Coordinates of C-alpha atoms (C1' of nucleotides) in Angstrom, one line a residue:
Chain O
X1267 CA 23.9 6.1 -64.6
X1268 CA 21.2 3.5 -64.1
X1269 CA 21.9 1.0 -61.7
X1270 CA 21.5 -2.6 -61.7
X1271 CA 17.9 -4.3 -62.5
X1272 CA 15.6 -3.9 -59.9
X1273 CA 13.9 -7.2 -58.5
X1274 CA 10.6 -7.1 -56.5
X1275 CA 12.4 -9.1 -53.7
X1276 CA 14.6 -5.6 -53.1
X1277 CA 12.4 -3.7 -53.1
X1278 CA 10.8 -5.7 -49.9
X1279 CA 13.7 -6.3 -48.7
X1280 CA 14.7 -2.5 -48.5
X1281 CA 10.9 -1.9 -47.6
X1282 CA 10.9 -4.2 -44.7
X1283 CA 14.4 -2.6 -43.3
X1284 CA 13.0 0.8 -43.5
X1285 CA 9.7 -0.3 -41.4
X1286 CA 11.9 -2.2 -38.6
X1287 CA 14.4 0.7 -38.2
X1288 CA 11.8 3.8 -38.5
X1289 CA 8.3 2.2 -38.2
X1290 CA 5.9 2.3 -41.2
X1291 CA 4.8 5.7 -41.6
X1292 CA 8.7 6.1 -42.6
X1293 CA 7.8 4.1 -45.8
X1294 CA 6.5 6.2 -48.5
X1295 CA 6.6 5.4 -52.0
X1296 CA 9.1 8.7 -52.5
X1297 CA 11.7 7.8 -49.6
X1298 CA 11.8 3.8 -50.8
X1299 CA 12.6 4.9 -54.1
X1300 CA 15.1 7.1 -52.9
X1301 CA 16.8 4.5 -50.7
X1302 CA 16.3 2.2 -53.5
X1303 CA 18.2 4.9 -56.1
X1304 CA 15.1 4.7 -58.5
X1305 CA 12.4 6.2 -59.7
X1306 CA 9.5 6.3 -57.7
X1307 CA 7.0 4.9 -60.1
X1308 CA 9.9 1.9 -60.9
X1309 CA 8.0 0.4 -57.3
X1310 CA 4.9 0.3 -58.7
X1311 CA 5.8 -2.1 -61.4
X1312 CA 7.3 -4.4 -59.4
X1313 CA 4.7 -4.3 -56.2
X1314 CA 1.6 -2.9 -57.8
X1315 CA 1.3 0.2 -55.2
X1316 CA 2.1 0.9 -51.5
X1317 CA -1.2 -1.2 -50.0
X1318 CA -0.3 -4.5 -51.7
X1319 CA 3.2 -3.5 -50.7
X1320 CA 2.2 -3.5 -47.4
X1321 CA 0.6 -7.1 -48.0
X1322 CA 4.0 -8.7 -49.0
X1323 CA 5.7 -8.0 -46.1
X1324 CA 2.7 -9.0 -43.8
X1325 CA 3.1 -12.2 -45.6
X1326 CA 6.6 -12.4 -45.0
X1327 CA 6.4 -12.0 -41.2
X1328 CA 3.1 -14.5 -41.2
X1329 CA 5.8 -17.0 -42.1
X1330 CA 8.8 -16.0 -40.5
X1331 CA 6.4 -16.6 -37.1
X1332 CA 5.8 -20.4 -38.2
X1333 CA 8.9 -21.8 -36.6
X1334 CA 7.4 -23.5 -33.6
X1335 CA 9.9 -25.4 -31.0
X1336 CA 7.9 -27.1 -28.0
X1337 CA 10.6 -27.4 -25.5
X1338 CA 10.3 -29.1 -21.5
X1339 CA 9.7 -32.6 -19.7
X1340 CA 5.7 -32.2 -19.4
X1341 CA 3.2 -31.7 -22.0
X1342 CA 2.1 -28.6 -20.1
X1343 CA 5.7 -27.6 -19.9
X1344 CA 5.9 -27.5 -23.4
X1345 CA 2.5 -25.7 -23.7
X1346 CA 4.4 -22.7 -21.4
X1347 CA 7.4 -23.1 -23.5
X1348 CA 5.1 -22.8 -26.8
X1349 CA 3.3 -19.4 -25.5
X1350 CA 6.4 -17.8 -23.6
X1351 CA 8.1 -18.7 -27.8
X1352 CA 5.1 -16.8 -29.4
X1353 CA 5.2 -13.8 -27.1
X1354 CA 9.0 -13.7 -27.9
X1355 CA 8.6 -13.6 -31.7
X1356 CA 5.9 -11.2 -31.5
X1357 CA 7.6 -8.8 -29.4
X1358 CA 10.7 -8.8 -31.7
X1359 CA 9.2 -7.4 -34.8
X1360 CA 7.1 -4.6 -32.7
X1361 CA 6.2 -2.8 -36.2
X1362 CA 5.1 -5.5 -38.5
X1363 CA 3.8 -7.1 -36.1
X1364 CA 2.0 -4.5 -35.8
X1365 CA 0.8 -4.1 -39.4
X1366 CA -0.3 -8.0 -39.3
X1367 CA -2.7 -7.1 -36.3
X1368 CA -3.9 -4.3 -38.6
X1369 CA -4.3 -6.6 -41.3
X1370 CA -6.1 -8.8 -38.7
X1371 CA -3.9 -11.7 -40.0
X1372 CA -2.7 -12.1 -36.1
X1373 CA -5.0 -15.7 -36.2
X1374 CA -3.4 -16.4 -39.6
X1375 CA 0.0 -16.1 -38.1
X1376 CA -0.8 -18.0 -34.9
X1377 CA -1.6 -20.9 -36.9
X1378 CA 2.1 -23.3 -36.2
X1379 CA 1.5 -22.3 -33.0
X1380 CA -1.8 -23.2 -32.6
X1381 CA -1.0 -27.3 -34.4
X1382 CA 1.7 -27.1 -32.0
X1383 CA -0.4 -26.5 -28.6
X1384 CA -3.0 -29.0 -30.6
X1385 CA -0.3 -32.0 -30.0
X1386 CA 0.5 -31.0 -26.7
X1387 CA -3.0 -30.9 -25.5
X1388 CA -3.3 -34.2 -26.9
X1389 CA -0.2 -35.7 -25.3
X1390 CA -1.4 -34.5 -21.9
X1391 CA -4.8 -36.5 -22.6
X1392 CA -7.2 -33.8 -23.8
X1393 CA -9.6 -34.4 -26.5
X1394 CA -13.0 -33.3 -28.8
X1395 CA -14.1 -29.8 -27.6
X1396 CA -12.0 -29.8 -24.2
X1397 CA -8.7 -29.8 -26.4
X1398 CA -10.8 -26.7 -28.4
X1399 CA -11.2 -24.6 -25.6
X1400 CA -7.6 -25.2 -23.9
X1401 CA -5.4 -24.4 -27.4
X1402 CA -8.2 -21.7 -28.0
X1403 CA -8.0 -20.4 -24.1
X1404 CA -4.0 -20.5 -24.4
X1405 CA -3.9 -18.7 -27.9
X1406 CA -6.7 -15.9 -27.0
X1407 CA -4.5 -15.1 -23.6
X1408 CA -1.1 -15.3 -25.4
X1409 CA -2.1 -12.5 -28.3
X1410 CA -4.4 -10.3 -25.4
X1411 CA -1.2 -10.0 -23.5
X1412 CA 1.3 -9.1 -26.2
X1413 CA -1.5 -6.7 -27.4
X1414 CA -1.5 -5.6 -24.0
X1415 CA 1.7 -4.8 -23.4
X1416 CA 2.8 -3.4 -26.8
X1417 CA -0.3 -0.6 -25.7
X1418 CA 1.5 0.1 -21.9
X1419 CA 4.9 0.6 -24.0
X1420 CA 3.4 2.6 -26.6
X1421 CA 1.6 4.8 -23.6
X1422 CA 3.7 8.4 -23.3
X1423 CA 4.7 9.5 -19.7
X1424 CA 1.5 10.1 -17.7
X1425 CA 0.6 12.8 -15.5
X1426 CA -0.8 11.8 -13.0
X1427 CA 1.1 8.4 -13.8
X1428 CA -0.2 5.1 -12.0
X1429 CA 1.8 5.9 -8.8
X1430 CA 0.6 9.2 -7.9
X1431 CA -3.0 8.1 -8.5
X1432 CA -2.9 5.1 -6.2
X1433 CA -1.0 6.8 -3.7
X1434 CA -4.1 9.2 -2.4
X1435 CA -6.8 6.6 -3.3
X1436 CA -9.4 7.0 -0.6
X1437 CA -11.0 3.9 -1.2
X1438 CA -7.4 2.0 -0.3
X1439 CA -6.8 4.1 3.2
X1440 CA -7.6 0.4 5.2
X1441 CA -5.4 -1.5 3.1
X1442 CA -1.7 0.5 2.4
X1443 CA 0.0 -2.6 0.9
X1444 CA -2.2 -2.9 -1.8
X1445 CA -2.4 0.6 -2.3
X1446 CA 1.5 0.0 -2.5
X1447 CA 1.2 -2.8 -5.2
X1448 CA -1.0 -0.9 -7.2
X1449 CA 0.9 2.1 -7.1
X1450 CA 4.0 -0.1 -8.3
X1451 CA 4.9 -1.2 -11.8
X1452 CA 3.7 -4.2 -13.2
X1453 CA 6.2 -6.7 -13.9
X1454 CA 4.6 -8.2 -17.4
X1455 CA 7.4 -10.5 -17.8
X1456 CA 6.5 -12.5 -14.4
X1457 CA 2.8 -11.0 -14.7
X1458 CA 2.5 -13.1 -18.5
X1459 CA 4.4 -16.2 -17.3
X1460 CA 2.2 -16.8 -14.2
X1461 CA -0.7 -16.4 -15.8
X1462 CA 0.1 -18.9 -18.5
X1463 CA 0.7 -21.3 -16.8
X1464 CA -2.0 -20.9 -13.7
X1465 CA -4.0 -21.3 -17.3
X1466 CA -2.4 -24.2 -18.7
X1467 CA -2.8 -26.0 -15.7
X1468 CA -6.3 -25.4 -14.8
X1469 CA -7.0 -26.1 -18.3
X1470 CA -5.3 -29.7 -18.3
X1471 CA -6.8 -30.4 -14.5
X1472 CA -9.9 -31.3 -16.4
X1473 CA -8.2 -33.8 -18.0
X1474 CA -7.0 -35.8 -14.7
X1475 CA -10.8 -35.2 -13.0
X1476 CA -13.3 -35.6 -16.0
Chain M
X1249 CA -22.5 34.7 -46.2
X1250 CA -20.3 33.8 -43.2
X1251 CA -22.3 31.3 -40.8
X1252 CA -22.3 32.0 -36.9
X1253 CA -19.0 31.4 -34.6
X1254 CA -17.7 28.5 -34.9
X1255 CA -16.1 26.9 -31.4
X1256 CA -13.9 24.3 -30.5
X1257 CA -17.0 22.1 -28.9
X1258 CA -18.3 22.3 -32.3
X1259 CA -15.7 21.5 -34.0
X1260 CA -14.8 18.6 -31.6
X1261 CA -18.7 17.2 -32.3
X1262 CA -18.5 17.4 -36.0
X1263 CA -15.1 15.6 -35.5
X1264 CA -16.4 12.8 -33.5
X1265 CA -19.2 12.7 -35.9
X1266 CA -16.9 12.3 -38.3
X1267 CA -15.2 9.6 -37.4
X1268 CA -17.8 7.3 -35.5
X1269 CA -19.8 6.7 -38.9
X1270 CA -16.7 6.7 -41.3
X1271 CA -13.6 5.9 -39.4
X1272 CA -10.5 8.7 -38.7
X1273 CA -9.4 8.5 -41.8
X1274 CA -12.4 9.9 -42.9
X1275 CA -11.3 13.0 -40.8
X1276 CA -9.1 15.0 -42.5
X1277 CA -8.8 18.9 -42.2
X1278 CA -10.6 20.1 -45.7
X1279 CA -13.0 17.8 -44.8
X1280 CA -13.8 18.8 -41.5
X1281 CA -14.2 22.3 -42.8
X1282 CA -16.4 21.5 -45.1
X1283 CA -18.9 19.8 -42.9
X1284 CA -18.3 22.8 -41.1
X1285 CA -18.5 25.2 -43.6
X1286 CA -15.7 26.9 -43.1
X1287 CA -12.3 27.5 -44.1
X1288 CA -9.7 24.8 -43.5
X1289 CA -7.2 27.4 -41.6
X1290 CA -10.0 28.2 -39.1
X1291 CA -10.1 24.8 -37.3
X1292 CA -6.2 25.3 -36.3
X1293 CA -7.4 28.6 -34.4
X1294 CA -9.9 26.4 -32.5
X1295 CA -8.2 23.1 -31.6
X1296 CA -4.6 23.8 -32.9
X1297 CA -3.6 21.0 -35.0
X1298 CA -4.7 17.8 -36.3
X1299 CA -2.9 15.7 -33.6
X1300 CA -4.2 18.0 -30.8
X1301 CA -7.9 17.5 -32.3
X1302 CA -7.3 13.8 -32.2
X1303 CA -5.8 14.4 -28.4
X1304 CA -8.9 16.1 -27.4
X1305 CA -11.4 13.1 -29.2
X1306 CA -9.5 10.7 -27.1
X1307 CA -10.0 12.8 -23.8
X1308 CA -13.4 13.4 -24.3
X1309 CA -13.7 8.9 -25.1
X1310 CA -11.5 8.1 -21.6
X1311 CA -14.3 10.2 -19.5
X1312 CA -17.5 9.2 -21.4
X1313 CA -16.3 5.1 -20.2
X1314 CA -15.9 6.7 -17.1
X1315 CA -19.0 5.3 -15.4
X1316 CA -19.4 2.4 -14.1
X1317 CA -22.0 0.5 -12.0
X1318 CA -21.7 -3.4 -10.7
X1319 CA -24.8 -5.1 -10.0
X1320 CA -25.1 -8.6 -9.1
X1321 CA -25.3 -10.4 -5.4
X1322 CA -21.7 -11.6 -4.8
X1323 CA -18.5 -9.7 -5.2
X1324 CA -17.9 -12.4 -7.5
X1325 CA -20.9 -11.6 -9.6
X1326 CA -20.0 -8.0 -9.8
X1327 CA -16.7 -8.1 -10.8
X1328 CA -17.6 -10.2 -13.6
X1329 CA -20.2 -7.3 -14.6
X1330 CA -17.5 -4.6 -14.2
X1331 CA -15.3 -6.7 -17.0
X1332 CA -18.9 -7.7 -18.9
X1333 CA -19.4 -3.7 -18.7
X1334 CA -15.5 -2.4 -19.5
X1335 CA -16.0 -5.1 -22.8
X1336 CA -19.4 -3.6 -24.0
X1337 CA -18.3 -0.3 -23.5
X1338 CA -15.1 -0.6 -25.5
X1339 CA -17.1 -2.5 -28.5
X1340 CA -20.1 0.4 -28.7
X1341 CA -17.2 2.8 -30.3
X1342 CA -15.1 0.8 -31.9
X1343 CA -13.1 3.4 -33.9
X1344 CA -13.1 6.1 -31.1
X1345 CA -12.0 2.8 -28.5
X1346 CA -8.9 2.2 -31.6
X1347 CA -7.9 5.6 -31.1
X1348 CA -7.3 5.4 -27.3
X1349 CA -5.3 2.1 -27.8
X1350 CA -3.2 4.0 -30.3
X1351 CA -2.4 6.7 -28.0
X1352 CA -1.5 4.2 -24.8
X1353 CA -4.3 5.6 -23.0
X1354 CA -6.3 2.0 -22.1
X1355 CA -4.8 1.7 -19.1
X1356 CA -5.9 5.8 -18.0
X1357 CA -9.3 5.0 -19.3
X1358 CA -9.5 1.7 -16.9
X1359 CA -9.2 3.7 -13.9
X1360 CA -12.7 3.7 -12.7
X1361 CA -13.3 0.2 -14.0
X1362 CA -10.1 -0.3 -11.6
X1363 CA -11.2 1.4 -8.4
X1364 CA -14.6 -1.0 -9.0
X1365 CA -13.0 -3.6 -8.8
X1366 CA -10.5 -2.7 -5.9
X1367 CA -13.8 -2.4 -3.7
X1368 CA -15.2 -5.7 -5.4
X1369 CA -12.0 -7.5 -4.2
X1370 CA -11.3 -6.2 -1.2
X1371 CA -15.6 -7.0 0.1
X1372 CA -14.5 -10.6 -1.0
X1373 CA -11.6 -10.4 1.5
X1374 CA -9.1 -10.0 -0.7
X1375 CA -5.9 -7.5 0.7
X1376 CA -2.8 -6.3 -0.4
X1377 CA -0.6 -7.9 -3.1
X1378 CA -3.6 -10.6 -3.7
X1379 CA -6.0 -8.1 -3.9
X1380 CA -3.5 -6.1 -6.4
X1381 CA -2.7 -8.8 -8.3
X1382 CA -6.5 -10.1 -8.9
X1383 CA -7.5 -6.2 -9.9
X1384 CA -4.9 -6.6 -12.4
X1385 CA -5.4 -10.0 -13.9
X1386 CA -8.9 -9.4 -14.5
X1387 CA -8.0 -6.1 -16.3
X1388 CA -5.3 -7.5 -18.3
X1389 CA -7.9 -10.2 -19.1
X1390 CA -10.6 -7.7 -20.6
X1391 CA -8.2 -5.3 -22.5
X1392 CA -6.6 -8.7 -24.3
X1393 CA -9.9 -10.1 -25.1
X1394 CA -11.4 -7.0 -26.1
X1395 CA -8.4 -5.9 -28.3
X1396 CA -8.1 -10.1 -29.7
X1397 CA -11.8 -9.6 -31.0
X1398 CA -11.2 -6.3 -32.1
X1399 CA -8.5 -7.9 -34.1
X1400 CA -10.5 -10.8 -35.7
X1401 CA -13.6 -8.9 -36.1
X1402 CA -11.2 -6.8 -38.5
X1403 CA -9.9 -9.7 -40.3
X1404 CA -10.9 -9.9 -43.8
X1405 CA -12.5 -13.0 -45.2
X1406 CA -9.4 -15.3 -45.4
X1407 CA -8.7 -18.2 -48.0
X1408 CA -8.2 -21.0 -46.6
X1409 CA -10.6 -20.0 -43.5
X1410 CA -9.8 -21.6 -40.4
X1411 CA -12.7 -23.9 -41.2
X1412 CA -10.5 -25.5 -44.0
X1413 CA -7.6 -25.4 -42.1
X1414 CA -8.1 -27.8 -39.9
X1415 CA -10.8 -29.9 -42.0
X1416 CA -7.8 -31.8 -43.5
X1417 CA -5.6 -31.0 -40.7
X1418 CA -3.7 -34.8 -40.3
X1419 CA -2.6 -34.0 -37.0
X1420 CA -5.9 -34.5 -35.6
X1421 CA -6.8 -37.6 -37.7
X1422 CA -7.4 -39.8 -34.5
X1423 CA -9.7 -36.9 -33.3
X1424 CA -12.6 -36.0 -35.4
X1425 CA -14.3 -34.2 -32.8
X1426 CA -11.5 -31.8 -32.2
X1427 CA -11.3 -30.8 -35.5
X1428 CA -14.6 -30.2 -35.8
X1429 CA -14.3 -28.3 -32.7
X1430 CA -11.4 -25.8 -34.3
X1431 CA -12.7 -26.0 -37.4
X1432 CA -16.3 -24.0 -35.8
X1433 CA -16.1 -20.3 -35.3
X1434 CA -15.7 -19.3 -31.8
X1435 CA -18.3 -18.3 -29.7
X1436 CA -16.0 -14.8 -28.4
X1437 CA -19.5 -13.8 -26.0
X1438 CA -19.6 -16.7 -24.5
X1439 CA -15.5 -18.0 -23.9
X1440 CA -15.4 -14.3 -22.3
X1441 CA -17.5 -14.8 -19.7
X1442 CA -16.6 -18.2 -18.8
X1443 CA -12.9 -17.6 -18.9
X1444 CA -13.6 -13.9 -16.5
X1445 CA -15.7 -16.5 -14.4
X1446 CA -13.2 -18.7 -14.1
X1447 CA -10.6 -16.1 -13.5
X1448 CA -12.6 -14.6 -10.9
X1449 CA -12.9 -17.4 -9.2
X1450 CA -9.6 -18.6 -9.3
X1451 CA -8.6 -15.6 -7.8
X1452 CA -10.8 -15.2 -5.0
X1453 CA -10.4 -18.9 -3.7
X1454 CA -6.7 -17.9 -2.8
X1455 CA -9.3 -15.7 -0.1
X1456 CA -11.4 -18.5 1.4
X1457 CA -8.1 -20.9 1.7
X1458 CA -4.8 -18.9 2.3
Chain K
dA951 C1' -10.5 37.8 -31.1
dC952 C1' -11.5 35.3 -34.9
dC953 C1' -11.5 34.1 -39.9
dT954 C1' -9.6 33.9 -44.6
dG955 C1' -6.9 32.5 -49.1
dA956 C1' -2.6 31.7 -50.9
dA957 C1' 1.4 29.1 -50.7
dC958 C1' 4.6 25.4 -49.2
dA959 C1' 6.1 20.8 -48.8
dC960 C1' 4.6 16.7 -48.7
dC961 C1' 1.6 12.4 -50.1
dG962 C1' 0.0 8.0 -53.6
dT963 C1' -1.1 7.1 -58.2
dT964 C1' -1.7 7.3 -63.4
dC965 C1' 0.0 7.5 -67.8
dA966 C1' 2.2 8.3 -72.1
dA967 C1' 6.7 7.9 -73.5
dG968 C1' 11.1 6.0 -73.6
dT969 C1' 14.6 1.8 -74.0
Chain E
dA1378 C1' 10.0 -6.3 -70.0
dC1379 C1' 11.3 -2.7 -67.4
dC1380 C1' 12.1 2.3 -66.3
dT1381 C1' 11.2 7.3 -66.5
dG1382 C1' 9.4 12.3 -65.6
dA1383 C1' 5.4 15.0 -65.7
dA1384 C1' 1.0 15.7 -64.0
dC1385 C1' -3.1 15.0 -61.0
dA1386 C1' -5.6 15.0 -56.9
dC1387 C1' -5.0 14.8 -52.5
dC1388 C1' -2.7 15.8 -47.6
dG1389 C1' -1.3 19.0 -43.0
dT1390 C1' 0.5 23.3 -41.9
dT1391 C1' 2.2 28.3 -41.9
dC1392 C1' 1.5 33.0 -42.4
dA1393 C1' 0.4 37.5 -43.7
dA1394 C1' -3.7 39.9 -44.3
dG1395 C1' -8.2 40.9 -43.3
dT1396 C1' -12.3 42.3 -40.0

DNA sequence: ACCTGAACACCGTTCAAGT
DNA sequence: ACCTGAACACCGTTCAAGT
């Protein structure tokens, strides 16, 4: 009847799958064990109990982000390259990605990232407190916009949704287009990539034109 | 022995109460009652349910950030008080504030701070799609940083610290000053307004020189 | 119209007892 | 060393019954 020895690394491993496919208010101590065929109180031998559960597989994701791969011609290239990789990673774990930001572990997990942008910055002649501010500039944008957007995505159908309000705005009556482009979707994807590197750049000009 | 009607503003008060000093955890039904001093089934006749209480705490937060008032001589100046504003407001109720993020509601509870800075944009000559896209970018800019500090200010006291971190970080061997630079806490006051500044600016040069 | 207690189906956690 | 069921102290919610 009793199955096979439990191991601490299942019971993450089952734990993490059941965050990534229902979110974590899905992963209660009663369900895992369940889905694990054990008893429930088996998990707290292994993992102590459900907040230092929790912990592990923050820990796990803080490292699964650390693979960093600069990629492009130009040193700001590869800075672009660097935060457009980091946005990816973040937005494909939406849920423990999630529980790191809880955690406030999201600077914790930025760190490859941040060594990375450190030897760009350098390579495009940056140095001392101006090389501070641009991997610091470039981080603090990257996380805001992921944070950003995971919070529009999250956001239920409105009523009255963006559209409708912009549409009667008084205060737009001279200027229709821009009531237009307000009233329009933003496109985050193009929105993000703009931005970063509109950043980038103004923060390696300095360099050129101390 | 029974106290005087109870009603759904009073309910909703002793709710916020509740979870400005202790967090929304700290608001749970049988708790609720008892601060109320009455039974647990007589808050569902008032507000309905738990989430719906929660609903109506996050209504009542998007209006009270309703108001706001640039000041300052140049449309430049006052749209970097309407994000200095959005940012303070946001960081007086922290846990009320984490609430509306949870729900998707920042961008609803922006709206005013939007219109603001519409008229702000459009006295600096902004129009259409430039004048969108500006609004936006400087909103996107306050949510992130306000939701980044959020985030850090959370983080528990980590071991190693960033401090250590890059101490002994080798990568930065030939440049002492930047790892000194890292290695400091950052000044999240101060890189705000600078980086809104320099946003602001950015944006409305594309005005002066299209 | 408003309030109540009892009951239900959930939680996380502890602990003494098993092997 | 590992696993177990029983028990405890919590949850949110429903509902029939009161006034």
């Amino acid at each position: 009847m009793a199955r096979s020895a439990l191991s601490r690394d299942e019971v993450l491993d089952t734990a993490a799958a059941l965050v990534k496919e229902h979110g974590p208010a899905a992963l209660t101590m009663r369900r895992l064990a369940a889905e694990l065929g054990t008893a429930v109180t088996s998990i707290y031998w292994h993992v102590g109990n459900r907040e230092s559960l929790l912990d592990a597989l923050v820990d796990r994701t803080v490292t699964d982000l650390g693979t960093i791969r600069p990629r492009g011609a130009t040193p700001a290239e590869r800075m672009v390259s660097v935060a457009r990789a980091m946005r990816r990673s973040l937005r494909e774990r939406p849920h423990l990605v999630a529980m790191v930001h809880e955690r406030g572990l999201t600077e914790r997990m930025f760190l490859p990232a941040q060594r990375a942008l450190v030897h760009e910055a350098h390579a495009a002649g940056l140095r001392g407190a101006d090389a501070a501010r641009a991997v610091r500039a470039v981080q603090f944008q990257v996380v805001g916009y992921v944070l950003v957007e995971r919070n529009r995505e999250r956001s239920p159908a409105q009523s009255p949704g963006e559209e409708e309000l912009w549409r009667e705005e008084p205060s737009t009556g001279s200027d229709p287009v821009l009531a237009e482009a307000l009233a329009a979707p933003v496109d985050t994807e193009a929105l993000f990539t703009e931005s970063v590197r509109a950043l980038v750049e103004g923060l390696l000009a300095g360099a050129r034109t101390p």
